[in-house]
Amino acid sequence: MNPKLGDAKVDKILSQFSQRYSNKMYIAENILLPMKVKEKTGKYAKYGSENLRIYTDALFRAPGTRANSIDYSVSQGTYECRERALEKRVPDEFVDNSDDPYDPKRDATSTIMDNIWANQENALATVMADTAVLTKNTTLAGVDQWSDYTNSDPFDDIFAGVDTMRTNSAQLPNTIAMGYSVMKILKQHPDVREQLKYTGAGGNVSDGAFVQFLKDFFNIQNVLIGTAIKDSADEGQTASLADIWGKHLWLLHINERPTLMQATFGYTFFDVPRKVETYREESHVADVIRVRYSFDQNIMDANLAYLVKNAVA
């Protein structure tokens, strides 16, 4: 819905203040780190696990004989960057008749950028909560959910995921990601608070102390808390706000630097970086603000993730 011309006129006493919902942090590109590619579509090399094979007696070579010959498999993964773009027409009359704190071009840019980010975040969160995609998973229910402080055992559930990832990929997780509602409940779980007593945290546990505890206890590098909110209502309807990252927790192995022959959960391949463009529509006596971003959130190896679905009620 477009603002009306008079909507941008405000009392000068309020020109240093404005109210707006806004997500403060997105984590999608901390999970699938961005990687610039030259072409919109392409392939990347994948290797099998033959380098981990145990040969026992076949490893020995008798004097004067040849070493046993081995083989290994290679394959290719693919990516396809698809552009996401939104735009907003900003009539000259709005620009000319707006008082602080309104700035129609700035406001249009900020709104569209947030739309692109929120949709990117939601798309990844939806895929990562799909047990058909992340096939290494467990779904908790009833007394097993961590919101049941008497019967649940979050440490056992998380270590089961660590073991599953290690036995299926030879990699340990280096990242834990979770929705905000999971963090809020897990932080107060008696098992966690019992362990935190030995760290000196005690009393009311801060978010920082909780994150540091997870890093130390599970020997990981990163803890990501998904705080972003989405509005699932249709345009023009009453807002329907909900957590993007839901009530789940993930264990992930993420290689922060793209290198040869190293395993990682995935990358965000992009050929056109986020860019803001402005073009003129004289027929409407307006400028159009457009934001574009062409990318592919590519999960390269689902074995490098473990999903605890519905970790809390």
XYZ file of C-alpha atoms in Angstrom:
313
model
C 0.000 0.000 0.000
C 1.446 3.388 -0.990
C 1.643 6.166 1.602
C -0.529 9.200 0.998
C 1.019 12.545 0.199
C 0.097 14.042 3.556
C 1.422 11.066 5.496
C 4.992 12.342 5.224
C 4.260 15.618 7.046
C 4.985 15.368 10.755
C 5.256 17.634 13.743
C 8.801 19.001 13.908
C 9.071 18.038 17.593
C 9.094 14.385 16.561
C 11.618 14.716 13.746
C 14.364 12.918 15.710
C 12.259 9.819 16.363
C 10.494 7.209 14.292
C 9.143 3.746 15.067
C 9.599 0.670 12.923
C 9.948 -3.081 13.359
C 13.290 -4.289 12.061
C 15.388 -7.438 12.311
C 18.711 -6.605 13.908
C 20.595 -9.640 12.672
C 20.349 -12.277 9.980
C 22.412 -15.478 10.141
C 21.822 -17.131 6.736
C 25.176 -15.965 5.382
C 26.936 -17.032 8.587
C 25.706 -20.562 7.878
C 26.210 -20.593 4.098
C 29.104 -18.189 3.714
C 29.047 -16.025 0.564
C 31.296 -16.982 -2.351
C 31.576 -14.845 -5.488
C 31.308 -16.746 -8.774
C 31.815 -15.468 -12.308
C 29.012 -17.366 -13.997
C 25.339 -17.658 -13.142
C 25.416 -21.461 -13.349
C 28.279 -23.865 -12.878
C 29.706 -26.949 -11.236
C 32.052 -27.766 -8.393
C 34.100 -30.903 -7.729
C 33.096 -33.513 -5.153
C 35.129 -36.488 -3.944
C 34.058 -39.780 -2.426
C 35.260 -41.180 0.910
C 37.744 -43.708 -0.526
C 40.620 -41.850 1.171
C 39.305 -43.241 4.477
C 39.262 -46.878 3.347
C 41.133 -49.470 5.444
C 43.101 -51.951 3.292
C 44.617 -54.207 6.015
C 46.745 -56.881 4.288
C 46.416 -55.235 0.854
C 48.519 -52.353 2.164
C 51.678 -54.465 2.401
C 54.054 -54.786 -0.558
C 56.386 -57.775 -0.856
C 59.951 -57.139 -2.120
C 60.124 -56.976 -5.906
C 56.366 -56.582 -6.363
C 54.187 -53.659 -7.301
C 52.070 -51.808 -4.782
C 48.379 -52.524 -4.955
C 46.518 -50.070 -7.145
C 43.558 -48.168 -5.712
C 40.846 -45.971 -7.153
C 38.683 -43.137 -5.929
C 35.463 -41.542 -7.116
C 34.825 -37.987 -8.243
C 31.571 -36.271 -9.093
C 30.233 -32.781 -9.583
C 27.768 -30.608 -7.733
C 25.917 -27.818 -9.478
C 24.755 -24.333 -8.581
C 22.395 -21.849 -10.179
C 22.263 -18.220 -9.112
C 18.773 -16.777 -9.471
C 18.140 -13.082 -9.083
C 15.861 -11.717 -6.392
C 14.696 -8.152 -6.967
C 12.088 -5.734 -5.644
C 11.441 -2.102 -6.456
C 9.442 0.882 -5.192
C 8.311 3.922 -7.159
C 8.963 7.185 -5.293
C 7.046 10.143 -6.799
C 8.739 13.533 -6.783
C 5.797 14.947 -4.829
C 6.590 12.632 -1.907
C 10.224 13.705 -1.892
C 9.350 17.409 -2.097
C 6.694 17.271 0.621
C 8.394 15.081 3.233
C 9.697 16.357 6.534
C 12.215 14.708 8.853
C 12.372 11.887 9.873
C 10.807 10.711 6.596
C 13.080 10.259 3.611
C 11.112 8.431 0.876
C 14.147 7.185 -1.070
C 15.999 6.068 2.037
C 12.869 4.456 3.441
C 12.165 2.606 0.183
C 15.740 1.301 0.020
C 15.705 0.151 3.639
C 12.340 -1.585 3.289
C 13.282 -3.463 0.133
C 16.683 -4.483 1.496
C 14.986 -5.889 4.599
C 12.510 -7.758 2.377
C 15.343 -9.390 0.418
C 17.202 -10.336 3.616
C 14.133 -11.711 5.394
C 13.138 -13.852 2.414
C 16.686 -15.186 2.065
C 16.724 -16.017 5.777
C 13.323 -17.690 5.664
C 14.184 -19.765 2.593
C 17.267 -21.244 4.256
C 15.538 -21.827 7.589
C 12.690 -23.642 5.822
C 15.047 -25.945 3.924
C 17.171 -26.659 6.981
C 14.087 -27.666 8.988
C 13.088 -30.181 6.303
C 14.010 -33.728 7.378
C 13.896 -34.826 3.738
C 16.844 -32.471 3.098
C 18.767 -32.866 6.352
C 18.358 -36.617 6.648
C 20.547 -36.864 9.755
C 18.087 -35.689 12.381
C 15.934 -36.410 15.377
C 12.484 -35.008 16.163
C 11.723 -34.483 19.831
C 8.242 -34.724 21.335
C 6.618 -34.657 24.744
C 8.895 -35.241 27.715
C 11.970 -35.406 25.467
C 11.635 -31.761 24.462
C 14.027 -29.526 26.358
C 11.189 -27.416 27.731
C 10.461 -30.400 30.002
C 13.105 -29.559 32.589
C 12.488 -32.767 34.564
C 12.774 -35.493 31.937
C 14.694 -34.139 28.940
C 18.429 -34.524 28.342
C 19.721 -31.898 25.893
C 23.360 -32.942 26.283
C 22.559 -36.504 25.275
C 20.577 -35.311 22.253
C 23.334 -32.964 21.084
C 26.133 -35.486 21.585
C 24.089 -38.030 19.621
C 24.149 -35.527 16.761
C 27.898 -35.010 17.140
C 28.454 -38.780 16.910
C 26.148 -39.098 13.897
C 27.956 -36.357 12.002
C 31.388 -37.763 12.835
C 30.552 -41.322 11.774
C 28.939 -40.169 8.508
C 31.498 -37.570 7.436
C 34.646 -37.913 9.590
C 34.013 -34.280 10.610
C 33.022 -32.806 13.942
C 30.592 -29.886 14.081
C 32.185 -26.487 14.534
C 28.954 -24.485 14.644
C 25.698 -24.649 16.571
C 22.703 -22.705 15.264
C 19.335 -22.419 16.974
C 16.182 -20.368 17.048
C 15.836 -17.730 19.748
C 13.092 -19.691 21.529
C 15.476 -22.665 21.842
C 18.215 -20.487 23.296
C 15.807 -18.943 25.816
C 14.705 -22.346 27.147
C 18.013 -24.208 26.868
C 19.833 -21.465 28.756
C 17.626 -22.109 31.791
C 17.678 -25.913 31.596
C 18.793 -27.467 34.920
C 21.448 -29.576 33.172
C 22.958 -26.461 31.616
C 22.778 -24.449 34.821
C 24.431 -27.293 36.719
C 27.394 -27.258 34.338
C 27.539 -23.463 34.350
C 28.129 -23.514 38.112
C 31.636 -24.756 37.384
C 32.376 -21.916 34.965
C 31.820 -19.160 37.511
C 28.745 -17.873 35.687
C 26.262 -18.821 38.443
C 23.069 -16.842 39.196
C 21.342 -15.296 36.225
C 23.071 -16.606 33.122
C 23.806 -13.960 30.493
C 23.501 -14.730 26.799
C 27.249 -14.244 26.455
C 28.050 -16.707 29.239
C 25.652 -19.249 27.731
C 27.220 -18.950 24.274
C 30.739 -19.253 25.675
C 29.690 -22.326 27.663
C 28.405 -24.051 24.510
C 31.653 -23.275 22.694
C 33.776 -24.683 25.492
C 31.589 -27.669 26.378
C 31.081 -28.917 22.809
C 34.450 -27.668 21.502
C 32.959 -25.580 18.705
C 33.878 -22.229 17.199
C 30.572 -20.515 16.514
C 27.134 -20.263 18.092
C 24.459 -18.605 15.952
C 21.144 -17.482 17.426
C 18.399 -16.904 14.878
C 16.403 -13.938 16.158
C 14.802 -12.823 12.883
C 11.025 -12.472 12.624
C 8.858 -12.826 9.504
C 5.423 -11.509 8.557
C 3.529 -14.292 6.776
C 0.374 -12.223 6.111
C -0.581 -11.235 2.567
C -0.022 -7.627 1.552
C -2.711 -5.380 2.981
C -3.716 -7.878 5.681
C -3.097 -7.726 9.427
C 0.493 -8.623 10.230
C 1.159 -12.207 11.351
C 4.607 -12.277 12.944
C 6.541 -15.430 13.826
C 10.094 -16.711 14.344
C 11.942 -17.532 11.133
C 14.204 -20.149 12.737
C 11.471 -21.836 14.742
C 12.082 -24.248 17.614
C 15.004 -26.195 16.170
C 18.743 -26.605 16.757
C 21.401 -27.530 14.191
C 24.937 -28.892 14.388
C 27.000 -27.836 11.372
C 30.477 -28.156 9.944
C 31.362 -24.950 8.090
C 34.658 -24.331 6.319
C 35.195 -20.584 6.572
C 37.738 -20.386 3.745
C 36.947 -21.994 0.381
C 39.822 -24.397 -0.320
C 40.493 -27.502 -2.345
C 39.551 -30.920 -0.968
C 37.942 -29.649 2.236
C 34.447 -30.462 3.443
C 31.771 -27.877 4.228
C 27.999 -27.774 4.667
C 27.537 -25.288 1.856
C 28.019 -21.802 0.469
C 25.936 -18.930 -0.814
C 27.143 -18.609 -4.394
C 26.435 -15.171 -5.860
C 27.189 -13.633 -9.236
C 25.463 -10.266 -8.725
C 26.100 -8.787 -5.273
C 23.449 -6.814 -3.431
C 23.054 -3.582 -5.314
C 20.706 -0.630 -5.120
C 19.754 0.950 -8.431
C 17.708 4.047 -9.229
C 16.092 4.780 -12.560
C 13.785 7.525 -13.743
C 10.159 7.165 -14.838
C 9.254 10.511 -16.343
C 5.778 9.304 -17.239
C 5.095 8.961 -13.489
C 7.282 11.928 -12.447
C 9.097 9.573 -10.114
C 12.311 7.747 -9.378
C 12.229 3.969 -8.922
C 14.417 2.359 -6.262
C 15.367 -1.237 -7.081
C 17.371 -3.725 -5.009
C 18.862 -6.806 -6.708
C 20.751 -9.844 -5.475
C 21.482 -12.984 -7.512
C 22.487 -16.012 -5.449
C 22.097 -19.719 -4.740
C 21.959 -21.018 -1.164
C 23.704 -24.260 -1.970
C 23.750 -27.124 0.546
C 26.744 -29.066 -0.704
C 26.774 -31.940 1.803
C 23.828 -32.655 4.107
C 26.000 -35.133 6.055
C 27.728 -32.091 7.542
C 24.580 -31.088 9.429
C 22.426 -32.616 12.128
C 18.958 -31.310 12.921
C 17.271 -31.472 16.325
C 13.726 -30.709 15.205
C 11.185 -29.341 17.668
C 13.843 -29.154 20.357
C 11.403 -27.217 22.545
C 7.622 -27.210 22.781
